[in-house]
Short mmCIF file of C-alpha atoms and ligand atoms in Angstrom, two decimals:
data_model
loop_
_atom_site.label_atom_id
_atom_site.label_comp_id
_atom_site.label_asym_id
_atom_site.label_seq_id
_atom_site.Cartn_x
_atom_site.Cartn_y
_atom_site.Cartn_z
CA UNK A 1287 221.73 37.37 180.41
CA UNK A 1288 224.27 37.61 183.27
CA UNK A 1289 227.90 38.61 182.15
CA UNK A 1290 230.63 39.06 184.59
CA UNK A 1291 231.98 42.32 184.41
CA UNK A 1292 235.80 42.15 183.22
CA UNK A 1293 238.32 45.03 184.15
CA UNK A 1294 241.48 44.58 182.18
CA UNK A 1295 244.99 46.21 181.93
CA UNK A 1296 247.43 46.15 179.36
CA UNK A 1297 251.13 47.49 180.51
CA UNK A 1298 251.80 47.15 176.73
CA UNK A 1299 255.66 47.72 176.70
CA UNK A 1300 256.15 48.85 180.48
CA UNK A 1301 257.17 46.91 183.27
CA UNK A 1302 260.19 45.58 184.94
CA UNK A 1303 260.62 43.12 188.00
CA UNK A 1304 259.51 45.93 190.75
CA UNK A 1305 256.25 46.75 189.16
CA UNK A 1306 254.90 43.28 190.28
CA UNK A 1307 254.21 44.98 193.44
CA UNK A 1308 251.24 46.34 192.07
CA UNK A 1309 249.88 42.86 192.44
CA UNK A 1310 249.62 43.42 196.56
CA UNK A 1311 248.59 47.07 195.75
CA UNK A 1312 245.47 46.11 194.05
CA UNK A 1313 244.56 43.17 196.71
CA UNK A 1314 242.39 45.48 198.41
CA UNK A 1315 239.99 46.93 195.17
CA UNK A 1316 239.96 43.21 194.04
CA UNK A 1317 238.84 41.37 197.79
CA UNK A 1318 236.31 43.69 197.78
CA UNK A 1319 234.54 43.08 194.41
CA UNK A 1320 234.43 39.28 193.92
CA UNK A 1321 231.57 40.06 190.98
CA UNK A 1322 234.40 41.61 189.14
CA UNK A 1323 236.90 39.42 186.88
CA UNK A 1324 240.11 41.31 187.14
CA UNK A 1325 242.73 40.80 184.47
CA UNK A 1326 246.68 42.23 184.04
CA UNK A 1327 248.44 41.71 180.63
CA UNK A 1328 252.02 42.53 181.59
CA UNK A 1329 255.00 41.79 179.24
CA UNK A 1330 255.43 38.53 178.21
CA UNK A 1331 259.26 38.78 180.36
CA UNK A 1332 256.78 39.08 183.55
CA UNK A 1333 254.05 36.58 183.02
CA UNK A 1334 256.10 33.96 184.70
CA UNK A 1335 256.78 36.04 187.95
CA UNK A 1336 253.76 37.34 187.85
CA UNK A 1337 251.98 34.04 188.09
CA UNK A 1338 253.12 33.37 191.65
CA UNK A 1339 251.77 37.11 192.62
CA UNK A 1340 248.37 37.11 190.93
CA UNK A 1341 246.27 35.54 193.26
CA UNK A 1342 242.98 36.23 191.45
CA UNK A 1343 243.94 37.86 189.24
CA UNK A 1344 244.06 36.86 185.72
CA UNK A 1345 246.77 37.05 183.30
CA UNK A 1346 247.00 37.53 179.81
CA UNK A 1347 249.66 37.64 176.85
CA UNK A 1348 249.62 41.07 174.41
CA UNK A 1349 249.85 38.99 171.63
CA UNK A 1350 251.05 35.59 170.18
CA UNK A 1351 252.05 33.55 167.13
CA UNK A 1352 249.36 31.83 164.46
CA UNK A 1353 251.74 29.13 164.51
CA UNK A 1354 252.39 26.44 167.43
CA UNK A 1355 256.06 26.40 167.14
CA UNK A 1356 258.82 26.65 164.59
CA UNK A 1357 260.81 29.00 163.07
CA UNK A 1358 259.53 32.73 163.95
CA UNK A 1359 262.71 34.37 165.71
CA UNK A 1360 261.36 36.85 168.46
CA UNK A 1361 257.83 35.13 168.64
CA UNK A 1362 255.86 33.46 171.49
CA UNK A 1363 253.14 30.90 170.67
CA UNK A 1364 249.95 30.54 172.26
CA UNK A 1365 251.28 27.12 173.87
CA UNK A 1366 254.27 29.32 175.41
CA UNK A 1367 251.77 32.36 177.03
CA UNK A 1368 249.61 29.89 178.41
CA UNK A 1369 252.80 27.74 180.13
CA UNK A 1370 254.16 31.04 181.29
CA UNK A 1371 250.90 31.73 182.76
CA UNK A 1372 248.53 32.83 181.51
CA UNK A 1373 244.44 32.35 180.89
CA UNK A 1374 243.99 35.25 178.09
CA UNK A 1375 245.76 37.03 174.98
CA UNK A 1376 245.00 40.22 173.82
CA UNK A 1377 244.54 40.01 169.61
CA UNK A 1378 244.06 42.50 167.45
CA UNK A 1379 245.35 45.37 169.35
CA UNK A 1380 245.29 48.67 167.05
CA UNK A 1381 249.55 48.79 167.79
CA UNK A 1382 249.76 45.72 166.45
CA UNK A 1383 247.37 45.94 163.71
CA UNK A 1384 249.14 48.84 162.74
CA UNK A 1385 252.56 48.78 164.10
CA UNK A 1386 253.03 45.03 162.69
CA UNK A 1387 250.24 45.34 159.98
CA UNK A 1388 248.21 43.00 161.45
CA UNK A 1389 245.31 41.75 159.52
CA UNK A 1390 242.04 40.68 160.61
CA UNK A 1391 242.72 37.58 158.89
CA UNK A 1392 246.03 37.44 160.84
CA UNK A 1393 244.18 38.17 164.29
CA UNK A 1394 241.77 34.85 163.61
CA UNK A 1395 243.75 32.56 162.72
CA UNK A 1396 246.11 33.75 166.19
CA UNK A 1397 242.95 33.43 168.16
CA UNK A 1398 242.22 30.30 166.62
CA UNK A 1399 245.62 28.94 167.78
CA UNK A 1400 245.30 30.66 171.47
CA UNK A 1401 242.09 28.61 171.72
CA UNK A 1402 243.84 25.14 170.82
CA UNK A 1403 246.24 26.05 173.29
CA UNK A 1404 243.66 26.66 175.99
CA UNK A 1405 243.91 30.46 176.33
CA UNK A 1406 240.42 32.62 175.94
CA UNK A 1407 241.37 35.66 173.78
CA UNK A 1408 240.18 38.87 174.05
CA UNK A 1409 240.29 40.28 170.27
CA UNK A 1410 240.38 44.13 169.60
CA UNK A 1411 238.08 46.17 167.14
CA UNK A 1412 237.87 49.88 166.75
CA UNK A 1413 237.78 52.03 164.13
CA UNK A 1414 240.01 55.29 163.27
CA UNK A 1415 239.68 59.15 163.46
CA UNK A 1416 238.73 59.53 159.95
CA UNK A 1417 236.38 56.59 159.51
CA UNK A 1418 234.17 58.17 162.61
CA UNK A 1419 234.15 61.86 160.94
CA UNK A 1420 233.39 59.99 157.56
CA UNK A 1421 230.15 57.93 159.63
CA UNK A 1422 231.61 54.67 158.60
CA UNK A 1423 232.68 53.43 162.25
CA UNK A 1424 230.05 51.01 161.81
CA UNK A 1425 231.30 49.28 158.47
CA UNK A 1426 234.83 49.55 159.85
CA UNK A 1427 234.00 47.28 162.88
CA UNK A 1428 231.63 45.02 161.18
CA UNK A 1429 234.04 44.56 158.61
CA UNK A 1430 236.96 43.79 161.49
CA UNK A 1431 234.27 41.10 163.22
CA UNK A 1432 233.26 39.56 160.56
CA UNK A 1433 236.71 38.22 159.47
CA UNK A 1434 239.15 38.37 163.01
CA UNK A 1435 236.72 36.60 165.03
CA UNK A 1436 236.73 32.84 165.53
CA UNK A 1437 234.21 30.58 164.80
CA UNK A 1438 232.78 29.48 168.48
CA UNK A 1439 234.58 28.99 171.58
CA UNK A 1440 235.15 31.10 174.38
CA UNK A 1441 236.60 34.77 173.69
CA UNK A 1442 236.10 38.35 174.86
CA UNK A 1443 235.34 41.35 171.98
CA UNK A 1444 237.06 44.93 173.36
CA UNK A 1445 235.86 47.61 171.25
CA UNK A 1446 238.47 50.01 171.05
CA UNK A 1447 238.03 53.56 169.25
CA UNK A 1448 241.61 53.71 167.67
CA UNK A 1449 241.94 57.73 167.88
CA UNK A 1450 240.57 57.35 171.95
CA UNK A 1451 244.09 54.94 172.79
CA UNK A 1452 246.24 57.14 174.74
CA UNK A 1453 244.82 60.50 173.43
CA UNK A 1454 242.69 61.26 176.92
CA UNK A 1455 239.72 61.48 174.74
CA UNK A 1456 236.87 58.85 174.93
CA UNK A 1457 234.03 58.45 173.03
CA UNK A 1458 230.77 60.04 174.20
CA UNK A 1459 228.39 57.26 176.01
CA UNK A 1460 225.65 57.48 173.42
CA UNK A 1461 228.68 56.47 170.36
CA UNK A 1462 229.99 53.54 173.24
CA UNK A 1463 226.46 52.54 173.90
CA UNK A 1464 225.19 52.68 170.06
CA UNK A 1465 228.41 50.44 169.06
CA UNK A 1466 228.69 47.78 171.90
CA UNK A 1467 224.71 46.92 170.31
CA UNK A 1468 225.63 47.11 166.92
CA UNK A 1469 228.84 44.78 167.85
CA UNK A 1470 226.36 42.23 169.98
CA UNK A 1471 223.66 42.56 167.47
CA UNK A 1472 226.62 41.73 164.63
CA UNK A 1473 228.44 38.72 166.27
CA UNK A 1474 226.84 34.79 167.01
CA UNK A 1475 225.67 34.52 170.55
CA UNK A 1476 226.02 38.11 171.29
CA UNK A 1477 223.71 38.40 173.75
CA UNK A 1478 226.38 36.06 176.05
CA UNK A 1479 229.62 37.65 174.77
CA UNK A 1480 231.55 40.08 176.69
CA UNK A 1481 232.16 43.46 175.57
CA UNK A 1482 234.74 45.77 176.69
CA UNK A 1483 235.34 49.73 176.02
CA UNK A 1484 238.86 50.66 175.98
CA UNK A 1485 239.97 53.92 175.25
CA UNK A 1486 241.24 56.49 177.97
CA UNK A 1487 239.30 54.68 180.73
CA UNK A 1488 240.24 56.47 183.64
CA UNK A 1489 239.31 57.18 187.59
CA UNK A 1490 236.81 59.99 186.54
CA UNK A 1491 234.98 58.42 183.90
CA UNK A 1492 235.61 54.86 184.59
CA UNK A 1493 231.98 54.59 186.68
CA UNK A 1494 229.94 56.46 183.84
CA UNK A 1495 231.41 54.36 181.03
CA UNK A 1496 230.90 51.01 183.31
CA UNK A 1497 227.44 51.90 184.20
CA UNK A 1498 225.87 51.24 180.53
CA UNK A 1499 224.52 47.89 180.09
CA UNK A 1500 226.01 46.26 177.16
CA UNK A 1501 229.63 47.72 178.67
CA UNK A 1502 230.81 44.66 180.63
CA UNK A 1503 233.57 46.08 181.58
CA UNK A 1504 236.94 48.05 180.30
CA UNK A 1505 240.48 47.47 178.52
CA UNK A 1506 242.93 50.20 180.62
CA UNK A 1507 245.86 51.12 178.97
CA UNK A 1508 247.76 53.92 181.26
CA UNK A 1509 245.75 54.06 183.81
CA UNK A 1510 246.27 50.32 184.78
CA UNK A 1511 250.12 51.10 185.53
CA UNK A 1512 249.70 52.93 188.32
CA UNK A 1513 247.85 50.91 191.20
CA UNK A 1514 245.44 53.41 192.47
CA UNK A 1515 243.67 54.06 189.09
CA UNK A 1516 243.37 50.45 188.37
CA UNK A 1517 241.77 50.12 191.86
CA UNK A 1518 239.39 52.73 191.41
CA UNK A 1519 238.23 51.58 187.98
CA UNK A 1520 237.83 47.70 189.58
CA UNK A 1521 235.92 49.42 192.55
CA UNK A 1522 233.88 51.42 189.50
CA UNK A 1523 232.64 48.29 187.95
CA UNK A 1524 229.11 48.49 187.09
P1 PGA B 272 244.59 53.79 177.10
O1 PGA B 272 244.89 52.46 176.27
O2 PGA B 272 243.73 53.40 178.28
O3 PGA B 272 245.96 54.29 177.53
O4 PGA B 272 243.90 54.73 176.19
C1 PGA B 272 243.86 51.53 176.03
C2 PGA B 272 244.38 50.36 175.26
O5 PGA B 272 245.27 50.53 174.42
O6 PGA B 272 243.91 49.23 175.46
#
């Protein structure tokens, strides 16, 4: 089974009007791997300008409403990411599951509204600290596919090992490589789906991590602010 390798950043609350420059920094890294889907999930205050910058690359929301308008002060619907600009939305992330107390129910029934509205989402697992030391990543992650994901359709799975976001620690290939087959072995038409690591992808590891064969490809958190990284990990793609 083919799948397209997918390199994805998420400026999660960074970015102001200048940082779309990194658009025409990355040009190069992306021309020169047309294999590679590339994908940029700035703030939702950028999507707009960003659209006219892209080129190929993709764009994605961080997050959006359940509902498809109304009254949810501060929200953005899936209708309203996808007219800004975008083709994705990130669901599920662990800050929102746990900044907002997101549930899984909550992340399923969003990316059951981002796929009415035409957007493909890309829906976050991962499991915490404790629940590796305690050998229940596996239940933890099951238990978060088996109720945030949607019934069919068209969506991405990033498996994201909560106490690896931000920390500069990753998880060793063997516990990356065990989980992305337990995850494809779990969901419906696995074998097709795209899985992502995400976790303190960086430069030096990005190549390793992107190498293993049910890895098709990575969600970047700080690396994919600052142009060079993010064109070394697209140029790492496996
Ligand atoms: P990180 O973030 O690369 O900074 O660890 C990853 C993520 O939150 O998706």
């Amino acid at each position: 089974m083919q799948r397209r390798n997918l390199i994805a950043g998420n400026w999660k609350m960074n970015g102001l009007g200048q940082s779309l420059e990194f658009f025409e920094q990355i040009q190069q890294a992306v021309v020169s791997r047309p294999d590679v889907d590339v994908l940029i999930a700035p703030p939702a205050t950028l999507l707009h300008r960003a659209a006219s910058r892209a080129g190929r690359v993709l764009l994605a929301g961080q997050d959006c409403h359940a509902a498809a308008s109304g009254a949810h002060t501060g929200d953005l619907s899936a209708e309203m990411i996808r007219d800004a600009g975008a083709s994705h939305v990130i669901l599920g992330h662990s800050e929102r599951r746990t900044d907002h107390g997101e549930s899984s129910e909550t992340v399923r029934a969003k990316a059951d509204a981002a796929l009415t509205a035409g957007l493909v989402p890309i829906i976050c697992v991962g499991e915490q600290e404790a629940d590796r030391r305690a050998g229940r990543e596996q239940e933890i992650v099951g238990d978060q596919l088996d109720h945030s994901l949607p019934d069919g359709g068209e969506f991405v799975i990033a498996y994201e090992p909560v106490w690896a976001i931000g920390t500069g620690l990753t998880a060793s290939e063997t516990d990356i490589a065990s989980m992305h087959v337990f995850i494809r072995g779990r969901i419906a038409d696995g074998a097709a789906r795209r899985i992502l690591y995400g976790g303190s992808v960086k430069p030096c590891n990005a190549a390793s991590i992107l190498a293993l064969g049910d890895v098709d490809g990575a969600l970047v958190g700080g690396a994919s602010l600052k142009a060079a990284d993010f064109s070394q990990i697209i140029s790492a793609a496996g």
